[in-house]
Amino acid sequence: MEYLAGTYGVIVVGAGHAGCEAALAAARMGCETLLLTLNLDTVAHMPCNPSVGGPAKGHLVREIDALGGQMGITADETSLQARMLNTGKGPAVHALRIQSDKRAYHQNMLHVLLNQPNLTVAQGCVESLIVEDSRVKGVWARGGARFESESVVLTSGTYLKGRIIIGSSAFAGGPNGQMPVPLLSESLRALGIELGRFKTGTPPRIQKNSVDFSKFIIQPGDDQAWHFSFLPTKSMFWQDDTSKQEPCWLGYTTSETHEIIRANLFRAPLFTGEIEGIGPRYCPSIEDKVVRFAQREAHQIFLEPEGWQSEEYYVAGLSTSMPEEVQIEILRSISGLEKVNMLRPGYAIEYDYVKPHQLSLCLEMRGLNGLFTAGQLNGTSGYEEAAAQGLIAGINAALRVLDREPFVLRRSDGYLGVLVDDLVTKGIEEPYRLLTSRAEHRLLLRQDNADLRLTARGRAIGLVDESRWVRYENKTRDLEGVRRLWKETSLSPLREDVQLVLNRVASHPLRSGIKVEELIKRPEISLREIETLFPELQHLDSEVLEEALIDIKYEGYIEKQKIEVERFAKLEDRVIPAQFDFDRVRGLSTEGRQRLKEREPVNLGQASRITGVTPADISVLMVYLEQRQRGGAGRVSG
């Protein structure tokens, strides 16, 4: 029996990391929002590794937080361990990674959702979209419920026609034994949306008390209590007492491990043809690693706790879809796991995804007004990439309802902009993972300055509340004060404390007076030395001081990147009109013309990043647009 179950401003389908951010963003911006999920018990579930952050991914979490999103707060509050990665490298690639209690993460996020004004959360399986005249009007759910809205965000993750594969066994299913979504794919195809097929996988889970941890290398958390959020947050498990953090453990596969894998490749779905979907390049299965890197004698694995009181450990680095009995053999061939008990086998999962080149930069489906997609549905991998897209899609779904201009971030604005631009402009042929190397302006897009780059943007769209805004204003004031102090203050060679500090770090002694900012530019001078010389600054947040130090120490490089951004901005500002006819532009290469028609770029900057579009194509297009603007849009000769 069909019936009207409700009318909303925004409907979000799926409550994984993308769906949670999308629903919270829309509701916080004042839209009556409905979040539909297959199972309330798996809201914000972590079917893969129980952690948040890492290189580039940690940058995304900081940017989500700066805009008023939720992931950073929830990760902080459910943290088992926090580590800053890449500290031996420059500040552009420093990245926070937090090990989360996966059950607490789910419960925390569900609590936030259920107590968010303007947000209704309900369990249900969406089977098709309601579309009239190329405009979304709502969704149909299993059982005949019709939910009406002119803004729908699909975040169905890996559930679309999900198929689980373990050895010779293959069956319909979603992650961790959940049910799949079998019919929505056909609804999307019927609307002309192009889908593809990807594959991902997970490793086995093992029982804590069956592990000999003495044969592993302990990986403790850092002594400093790191946080993702720019708001004050604390872990419910270790608060500020870093000694109470749960450690991870490092181990290695053995020659016996590799022999077991090689002897059973004929049973590996990855090599038998059972798996058809394309898997992630940067997270291969252990059987794939053994074949591809045949000369390697060992591969790293990490044992990661899944919760404060959980007996389960996640075996990172050992993703596999081998038969269960082979998985047990593999595990027991590793030193320290000789008597291990496997609680859950690893598996591969195939699923349908939306090819993201069909989307606009606000993650709306081109030619289908009001339909937004986000997360692994768009072909990405990782919780952080999903949450980032969910936030952008949720913001733009709400802005459509509020009849306001779309929210689009450029590549120079943040990793959020890099992520979306890569998906929409370049397209993907394998599950996409964000890397720091994908960002052209890494020194400008550091994790420490995400709030300075984006909080004002979040405030303008209605996501940043008063308490966050006050903290932001206080930080900017403190930063300006510290920078001014270091710029205007000179240090005399007669100051004994200065010479002692320089001697301690083997830095040249002062022969004459020097501005503090010039002293900071010496490579051997760190924040520790500056704090020694300026004890009056110790009341300030260490992150404020570190940020001011980085800005001064890398000032020359930062200025160069700003000049590059300004140069690229000129291309970004050259708008290509909607429904532009690229066939009228003579001189474009055949491939360039085809790619431009397929991607429909909105400006020359975006056009220049499309694979297959050459610099010559951009020059031809630029001349054509200039002639068109002057009113003499004749054909441009090749």
XYZ file of C-alpha atoms in Angstrom:
638
model
C 0.000 0.000 0.000
C 1.484 3.332 -1.065
C 1.195 6.310 1.282
C 2.703 9.756 1.908
C 5.066 9.353 4.844
C 6.225 12.961 5.049
C 7.464 16.091 3.268
C 10.892 17.562 3.977
C 13.250 20.241 2.761
C 16.128 17.778 2.375
C 16.168 13.975 2.378
C 19.447 12.141 2.985
C 19.587 8.454 2.062
C 22.176 6.472 4.013
C 23.678 7.145 7.456
C 27.327 6.293 6.952
C 29.948 9.000 7.371
C 28.739 10.911 4.303
C 25.073 10.723 5.266
C 25.668 11.874 8.844
C 27.548 14.993 7.745
C 25.027 15.765 4.995
C 22.029 15.463 7.306
C 23.592 17.486 10.123
C 24.696 20.238 7.737
C 21.241 20.604 6.176
C 19.497 20.579 9.555
C 21.930 23.044 11.121
C 21.340 25.400 8.203
C 17.639 25.463 9.087
C 16.126 22.898 6.689
C 13.665 20.270 7.848
C 15.718 17.185 7.085
C 15.028 13.447 6.977
C 17.843 10.899 7.341
C 16.851 7.427 6.133
C 19.089 4.496 7.055
C 18.898 0.755 6.481
C 19.727 0.060 10.109
C 19.883 2.414 13.082
C 22.410 0.050 14.675
C 24.984 0.794 11.975
C 24.804 4.596 11.853
C 28.348 5.967 11.335
C 29.600 2.398 11.254
C 33.282 1.611 10.677
C 33.219 -1.585 8.607
C 36.920 -1.236 7.800
C 39.699 0.035 10.081
C 38.651 1.660 13.375
C 40.523 4.914 12.832
C 40.082 8.430 11.494
C 42.678 10.602 9.777
C 46.164 10.068 8.393
C 47.978 11.797 5.506
C 45.563 14.074 3.572
C 42.640 12.389 5.335
C 43.496 14.190 8.565
C 43.512 17.461 6.635
C 39.974 16.686 5.475
C 38.777 16.059 9.036
C 40.234 19.381 10.179
C 38.513 21.149 7.274
C 35.196 19.430 8.003
C 35.496 20.660 11.567
C 36.447 24.188 10.536
C 33.250 24.430 8.478
C 31.101 23.240 11.388
C 30.973 19.500 10.657
C 30.881 16.680 13.191
C 33.505 14.029 12.354
C 36.410 15.672 14.182
C 34.450 16.166 17.387
C 33.184 12.583 17.451
C 36.649 11.181 16.640
C 38.165 13.183 19.507
C 35.524 12.135 22.011
C 35.831 8.432 21.164
C 39.628 8.363 20.772
C 41.617 5.379 22.002
C 44.906 6.778 20.734
C 46.164 9.877 18.921
C 49.360 10.139 16.867
C 50.736 12.900 14.666
C 52.224 11.335 11.538
C 55.023 12.578 9.277
C 56.563 14.772 11.972
C 59.988 14.126 10.437
C 58.832 15.983 7.326
C 57.626 19.514 6.690
C 54.433 20.953 8.250
C 52.523 20.667 4.965
C 52.251 16.889 5.399
C 51.897 16.585 9.168
C 48.725 14.568 9.716
C 46.801 13.504 12.796
C 45.472 9.951 13.044
C 43.101 8.883 15.801
C 42.275 5.296 16.727
C 38.584 5.284 17.620
C 36.370 3.022 19.668
C 34.086 2.027 16.798
C 31.045 1.252 18.962
C 31.408 4.481 20.924
C 31.827 6.396 17.649
C 28.513 4.992 16.396
C 26.726 5.709 19.679
C 28.129 9.230 19.930
C 27.145 10.113 16.359
C 23.687 8.583 16.727
C 23.130 10.624 19.891
C 24.115 13.818 18.036
C 21.771 12.991 15.149
C 18.797 12.152 17.360
C 19.187 15.394 19.315
C 19.745 17.710 16.346
C 16.888 20.217 15.816
C 15.253 20.076 12.359
C 16.449 16.482 11.847
C 14.308 13.332 11.752
C 16.082 9.960 11.697
C 14.220 6.882 10.477
C 14.968 3.318 9.431
C 13.983 2.390 5.887
C 15.250 1.067 2.565
C 14.972 3.481 -0.374
C 14.284 1.621 -3.624
C 13.712 4.392 -6.172
C 13.639 8.136 -6.772
C 10.597 10.213 -7.641
C 11.449 12.416 -10.621
C 9.278 14.794 -12.671
C 10.528 16.921 -15.577
C 14.178 16.237 -14.685
C 13.614 17.400 -11.100
C 13.776 15.223 -7.999
C 10.526 15.172 -6.035
C 11.327 12.592 -3.370
C 11.988 8.899 -2.773
C 10.057 5.636 -2.544
C 10.952 3.298 0.317
C 10.323 -0.416 0.676
C 6.779 -0.945 1.955
C 5.256 1.828 -0.147
C 6.288 4.881 1.886
C 6.636 8.036 -0.223
C 8.817 10.816 1.173
C 8.633 14.108 -0.707
C 11.440 16.632 -1.146
C 13.053 18.639 -3.930
C 16.551 18.081 -2.511
C 17.767 14.496 -2.107
C 21.283 13.432 -1.106
C 22.199 9.811 -1.893
C 24.982 8.399 0.309
C 24.407 4.654 -0.041
C 28.080 3.702 0.223
C 28.968 0.155 -0.809
C 25.416 -1.160 -0.450
C 24.161 -0.766 -4.043
C 23.826 -4.330 -5.314
C 26.464 -5.272 -2.741
C 28.035 -8.717 -3.135
C 30.244 -10.355 -0.499
C 32.996 -12.739 -1.648
C 34.982 -15.140 0.574
C 36.785 -17.871 -1.322
C 34.330 -19.709 -3.543
C 31.391 -18.318 -1.566
C 29.628 -15.256 -2.973
C 26.317 -13.815 -1.833
C 24.320 -10.584 -1.827
C 25.180 -8.454 1.176
C 26.463 -5.189 2.564
C 29.462 -4.570 4.846
C 29.777 -6.714 7.991
C 26.814 -8.939 7.168
C 24.324 -6.127 6.547
C 21.678 -6.423 3.851
C 22.375 -4.810 0.458
C 20.269 -2.325 -1.514
C 19.213 -4.315 -4.603
C 16.806 -2.046 -6.514
C 18.088 1.532 -6.289
C 20.752 0.906 -8.954
C 18.097 0.139 -11.553
C 16.206 3.297 -10.640
C 19.362 5.354 -11.214
C 20.128 3.635 -14.524
C 16.567 4.263 -15.697
C 17.189 7.973 -15.136
C 20.213 7.832 -17.431
C 22.825 7.876 -14.662
C 25.986 5.990 -15.574
C 27.131 3.472 -12.961
C 30.310 1.449 -12.586
C 31.415 -1.483 -10.442
C 34.134 -1.310 -7.785
C 35.522 -3.687 -5.190
C 37.000 -3.190 -1.743
C 37.757 -5.498 1.146
C 38.690 -5.925 4.793
C 41.053 -8.137 6.817
C 40.097 -10.710 9.446
C 39.304 -9.699 13.021
C 41.048 -11.654 15.767
C 40.578 -12.255 19.493
C 42.766 -10.214 21.818
C 43.545 -12.920 24.361
C 44.790 -15.312 21.671
C 47.629 -12.960 20.638
C 51.185 -13.100 21.972
C 51.866 -9.359 22.034
C 55.462 -9.926 23.236
C 56.339 -10.815 19.623
C 54.984 -7.505 18.272
C 56.437 -4.007 18.462
C 54.324 -1.621 20.509
C 53.041 1.526 18.780
C 51.907 3.868 21.575
C 50.051 7.121 21.221
C 51.887 10.458 21.424
C 52.666 12.186 24.707
C 50.822 15.280 23.475
C 47.023 15.177 23.590
C 46.210 15.903 19.945
C 42.695 16.771 18.770
C 41.015 17.121 15.393
C 38.473 19.703 16.452
C 39.270 23.373 16.897
C 36.745 23.275 19.744
C 37.797 21.990 23.191
C 37.281 18.213 23.149
C 38.443 15.272 25.269
C 38.406 11.517 24.841
C 35.902 9.768 27.059
C 38.547 7.071 27.582
C 41.808 8.856 28.359
C 40.933 12.537 28.761
C 44.300 14.368 28.889
C 46.168 11.438 30.490
C 48.093 10.218 27.449
C 49.504 7.253 29.377
C 46.056 5.639 29.258
C 45.909 5.487 25.467
C 45.478 2.052 23.896
C 48.524 1.001 21.850
C 48.607 -0.562 18.397
C 51.122 -3.295 17.535
C 53.461 -3.730 14.585
C 54.298 -7.140 13.120
C 55.349 -8.727 9.823
C 54.289 -11.483 7.499
C 56.785 -14.334 7.019
C 58.096 -16.469 4.190
C 55.662 -19.144 5.390
C 52.814 -16.643 5.018
C 53.789 -15.979 1.426
C 54.128 -19.676 0.629
C 50.615 -20.351 1.970
C 49.241 -17.574 -0.209
C 51.061 -18.698 -3.353
C 49.957 -22.298 -2.819
C 46.314 -21.193 -2.666
C 46.159 -18.587 -5.421
C 44.011 -20.968 -7.455
C 41.367 -20.464 -4.726
C 41.747 -16.681 -4.519
C 38.686 -14.895 -5.988
C 40.934 -12.021 -7.053
C 42.744 -14.359 -9.464
C 39.990 -16.827 -10.381
C 37.780 -14.211 -12.040
C 35.151 -14.336 -9.289
C 35.829 -10.657 -8.540
C 34.993 -8.368 -11.442
C 35.050 -4.947 -9.781
C 38.182 -2.786 -9.755
C 39.865 -2.575 -6.353
C 41.745 0.262 -4.607
C 45.349 0.747 -5.734
C 46.488 2.066 -2.364
C 44.942 -0.645 -0.219
C 45.625 -3.958 -1.991
C 44.826 -7.358 -0.502
C 47.655 -9.430 0.978
C 47.416 -11.927 -1.893
C 47.747 -9.070 -4.380
C 50.795 -7.694 -2.514
C 52.511 -11.099 -2.467
C 52.045 -11.475 -6.233
C 52.882 -7.891 -7.206
C 55.877 -7.565 -4.878
C 57.284 -11.067 -5.241
C 60.769 -10.043 -4.037
C 59.532 -8.674 -0.722
C 60.368 -10.997 2.163
C 57.822 -9.470 4.543
C 54.918 -7.022 4.669
C 53.939 -4.909 7.658
C 50.762 -5.618 9.568
C 49.278 -3.632 12.440
C 47.019 -4.946 15.185
C 44.535 -2.183 15.993
C 42.066 -2.317 18.911
C 38.423 -1.911 17.895
C 37.283 -0.607 21.258
C 38.155 0.152 24.873
C 36.428 -3.006 26.114
C 36.336 -4.912 22.831
C 38.119 -8.247 22.462
C 38.434 -7.701 18.702
C 41.553 -6.515 16.925
C 41.676 -5.349 13.326
C 44.635 -6.767 11.357
C 45.580 -3.819 9.138
C 47.603 -4.767 6.082
C 46.065 -8.229 5.784
C 42.954 -7.502 3.710
C 41.920 -10.710 1.927
C 39.096 -12.623 0.278
C 40.811 -16.025 0.489
C 38.784 -19.004 1.835
C 38.297 -18.930 5.606
C 40.535 -21.909 6.320
C 43.326 -20.307 4.313
C 42.882 -17.054 6.243
C 43.418 -18.961 9.500
C 46.587 -20.533 8.088
C 47.850 -17.119 7.003
C 47.228 -15.611 10.428
C 48.908 -18.476 12.312
C 52.019 -18.231 10.134
C 52.758 -14.812 11.639
C 54.948 -14.559 14.712
C 52.751 -13.874 17.729
C 49.600 -15.238 16.078
C 50.484 -18.953 16.211
C 47.464 -19.695 18.394
C 45.211 -16.898 17.229
C 41.437 -17.198 17.148
C 39.827 -15.574 14.082
C 36.532 -13.971 15.120
C 35.485 -12.688 11.684
C 36.957 -13.568 8.301
C 38.146 -10.967 5.834
C 36.046 -10.494 2.719
C 35.801 -8.609 -0.546
C 32.709 -6.609 -1.436
C 31.627 -5.514 -4.911
C 29.167 -2.664 -5.353
C 27.757 -0.198 -7.871
C 28.941 3.392 -7.850
C 27.991 6.597 -9.653
C 30.626 7.796 -12.103
C 31.375 11.235 -10.645
C 32.106 13.069 -13.909
C 28.318 13.405 -14.184
C 28.269 15.743 -11.170
C 28.717 19.487 -10.831
C 31.235 20.948 -8.396
C 28.490 21.198 -5.776
C 27.954 17.400 -6.163
C 24.583 17.804 -7.871
C 23.762 15.483 -10.767
C 23.916 17.466 -14.001
C 20.582 17.369 -15.804
C 18.719 16.110 -12.724
C 17.968 19.067 -10.489
C 17.936 18.419 -6.764
C 19.797 15.100 -6.772
C 23.123 15.125 -4.927
C 25.431 12.162 -4.357
C 28.294 11.740 -1.899
C 30.695 9.249 -0.354
C 31.701 5.831 -1.619
C 28.701 6.001 -3.930
C 30.858 8.470 -5.900
C 33.690 5.964 -6.155
C 35.896 7.083 -3.285
C 37.422 5.002 -0.485
C 37.755 6.039 3.137
C 35.555 7.449 5.874
C 37.131 10.883 5.615
C 36.593 11.304 1.864
C 32.994 10.196 2.391
C 32.332 12.623 5.244
C 33.899 15.490 3.293
C 31.643 14.899 0.294
C 28.632 14.470 2.560
C 29.266 17.872 4.092
C 29.561 19.560 0.683
C 26.474 17.780 -0.685
C 24.426 18.506 2.444
C 25.366 22.183 2.364
C 24.396 22.512 -1.290
C 21.175 20.541 -0.894
C 20.185 22.990 1.849
C 21.251 26.021 -0.191
C 19.028 24.829 -3.044
C 16.058 24.687 -0.678
C 16.955 28.115 0.711
C 17.278 29.489 -2.851
C 20.875 30.592 -2.273
C 23.998 30.355 -4.410
C 25.845 26.995 -4.407
C 28.846 26.485 -2.134
C 31.955 25.538 -4.120
C 35.511 25.352 -2.823
C 38.448 25.773 -5.174
C 41.552 23.619 -5.061
C 43.399 26.508 -3.435
C 40.770 26.714 -0.662
C 41.312 23.276 0.834
C 41.663 19.546 0.392
C 37.859 19.518 0.222
C 38.154 21.467 -3.012
C 40.903 19.184 -4.336
C 38.801 16.097 -3.604
C 35.641 17.306 -5.314
C 37.493 18.807 -8.277
C 39.452 15.591 -8.846
C 36.272 13.501 -8.843
C 34.208 15.776 -11.064
C 36.872 17.103 -13.403
C 39.304 14.235 -13.836
C 36.971 11.302 -13.267
C 38.129 7.981 -11.801
C 38.894 4.470 -12.995
C 39.549 2.944 -9.553
C 38.449 3.721 -5.983
C 39.743 7.234 -5.286
C 41.873 8.013 -2.262
C 42.992 11.531 -1.408
C 46.775 12.012 -1.119
C 48.793 15.078 -0.126
C 50.525 14.829 -3.513
C 47.220 15.603 -5.246
C 47.213 19.150 -3.798
C 49.249 21.757 -5.678
C 49.376 24.221 -2.759
C 50.169 21.967 0.194
C 51.988 24.592 2.254
C 48.906 26.840 2.155
C 46.546 23.949 2.913
C 48.081 22.733 6.156
C 45.967 20.996 8.771
C 46.867 23.581 11.423
C 45.363 26.529 9.505
C 42.139 24.867 8.318
C 40.073 27.085 10.621
C 41.729 30.259 9.315
C 40.935 29.189 5.764
C 37.370 27.958 6.196
C 35.633 29.006 9.423
C 34.497 32.344 7.988
C 33.074 30.446 4.995
C 31.188 28.159 7.365
C 29.874 31.151 9.270
C 28.580 32.755 6.064
C 26.496 29.708 5.134
C 25.103 29.245 8.641
C 27.068 26.226 9.909
C 29.440 27.870 12.388
C 27.704 28.712 15.674
C 28.508 31.579 18.026
C 30.795 29.637 20.386
C 32.991 28.401 17.532
C 33.054 31.862 15.989
C 34.204 33.480 19.250
C 37.055 30.945 19.527
C 38.009 31.660 15.922
C 38.087 35.416 16.521
C 40.168 34.950 19.674
C 42.650 32.763 17.796
C 43.045 35.214 14.925
C 43.604 38.025 17.438
C 46.233 35.985 19.317
C 47.973 35.047 16.082
C 48.126 38.637 14.932
C 49.518 39.689 18.297
C 52.256 37.053 18.263
C 53.245 37.852 14.680
C 53.413 41.561 15.460
C 55.520 40.907 18.555
C 58.033 38.799 16.651
C 58.128 41.225 13.753
C 58.735 44.306 15.884
C 60.961 42.891 18.642
C 64.749 42.894 18.320
C 67.110 40.671 20.285
C 70.403 42.092 21.497
C 73.671 40.142 21.431
C 74.140 41.357 25.002
C 71.289 39.145 26.224
C 72.903 36.115 27.833
C 69.713 34.026 27.657
C 69.612 34.478 23.875
C 73.225 33.361 23.428
C 72.669 30.366 25.743
C 69.669 29.261 23.696
C 71.606 29.589 20.444
C 74.546 27.677 21.859
C 72.244 24.855 22.998
C 71.010 24.234 19.446
C 74.411 24.826 17.808
C 73.243 28.036 16.127
C 75.581 30.923 15.304
C 75.825 33.432 18.172
C 74.538 36.937 17.638
C 77.107 39.560 16.625
C 74.516 42.327 16.316
C 70.842 42.927 16.987
C 68.325 40.782 15.106
C 64.558 40.763 14.679
C 62.879 37.727 16.216
C 61.257 36.824 12.901
C 64.717 36.624 11.297
C 65.966 34.386 14.086
C 62.974 32.084 13.623
C 63.949 31.532 9.992
C 67.065 29.687 11.108
C 66.316 25.955 10.520
C 67.595 24.872 13.942
C 65.307 27.258 15.849
C 62.117 25.554 17.014
C 59.141 26.625 19.100
C 60.897 25.367 22.218
C 63.643 27.991 21.871
C 61.194 30.808 21.179
C 59.067 29.881 24.189
C 62.201 29.997 26.339
C 62.894 33.553 25.188
C 59.257 34.683 25.519
C 57.822 33.115 28.690
C 55.013 35.701 28.575
C 53.527 33.756 25.631
C 53.162 30.498 27.543
C 49.517 31.266 28.339
C 48.680 31.000 24.634
C 47.613 27.774 22.960
C 50.672 25.910 21.641
C 48.935 25.486 18.271
C 48.687 29.271 17.919
C 52.413 29.653 18.548
C 53.287 26.766 16.229
C 51.139 28.246 13.470
C 52.757 31.661 13.823
C 56.190 30.012 13.747
C 55.394 28.078 10.554
C 54.096 31.210 8.831
C 57.362 33.017 9.538
C 59.753 30.109 8.954
C 58.222 29.252 5.566
C 57.247 32.793 4.604
C 59.151 32.787 1.308
C 57.648 29.507 0.116
C 54.173 30.552 1.243
C 54.392 33.801 -0.730
C 55.427 31.879 -3.855
C 52.431 29.588 -3.517
C 50.127 32.588 -3.072
C 51.428 34.005 -6.349
C 50.731 30.655 -8.036
C 47.198 30.658 -6.621
C 46.587 34.158 -7.983
C 47.803 33.067 -11.408
C 45.575 29.990 -11.412
C 42.668 32.094 -10.147
C 42.657 34.019 -13.414
C 41.771 30.797 -15.239
C 39.189 29.918 -12.584
C 37.569 33.320 -13.106
C 37.180 32.797 -16.873
C 33.669 31.386 -16.908
C 32.474 29.007 -19.620
C 28.750 29.650 -20.216
C 26.233 26.916 -19.349
C 25.264 24.625 -22.258
C 28.308 25.872 -24.135
C 28.650 24.353 -27.622
C 32.238 23.104 -27.868
C 31.590 21.941 -31.429
C 31.627 25.613 -32.497
C 35.245 26.014 -31.406
C 37.480 25.148 -34.333
C 41.002 24.080 -33.413
C 40.188 21.870 -30.432
C 41.740 18.404 -30.557
C 39.310 15.538 -31.101
C 39.939 14.082 -27.646
C 39.865 17.499 -26.009
C 36.512 18.334 -27.579
C 35.087 14.963 -26.504
C 36.294 15.369 -22.913
C 35.032 18.948 -22.658
C 31.580 17.936 -23.883
C 31.509 15.056 -21.406
C 32.677 16.998 -18.341
C 31.011 20.384 -19.103
C 33.574 22.494 -17.148
C 32.326 25.759 -15.658
C 35.569 27.689 -16.155
C 38.916 27.512 -17.946
C 40.718 26.385 -14.792
C 38.522 23.340 -14.469
C 38.816 22.689 -18.207
C 42.627 22.750 -17.986
C 42.587 19.886 -15.445
C 40.495 17.505 -17.533
C 42.486 14.480 -18.656
C 42.930 14.638 -22.432
C 42.552 18.416 -22.689
C 45.873 19.937 -23.793
C 47.340 23.410 -23.113
C 46.761 24.100 -26.816
C 43.059 23.307 -26.364
C 42.894 25.793 -23.485
C 44.594 28.493 -25.567
C 42.126 27.971 -28.425
C 39.191 28.018 -26.024
C 40.480 31.150 -24.286
C 40.766 33.067 -27.591
C 37.276 31.955 -28.606
C 35.759 33.094 -25.311
C 37.528 36.468 -25.554
C 36.197 37.023 -29.075
C 32.741 35.940 -27.967
C 32.842 38.366 -25.041
C 33.781 41.232 -27.374
C 30.846 40.351 -29.581
C 32.871 38.917 -32.444
C 32.506 35.220 -31.710
C 33.540 33.937 -35.080
C 35.167 30.553 -35.473
C 38.729 30.297 -34.278
C 41.018 28.760 -36.825
C 43.329 25.941 -35.829
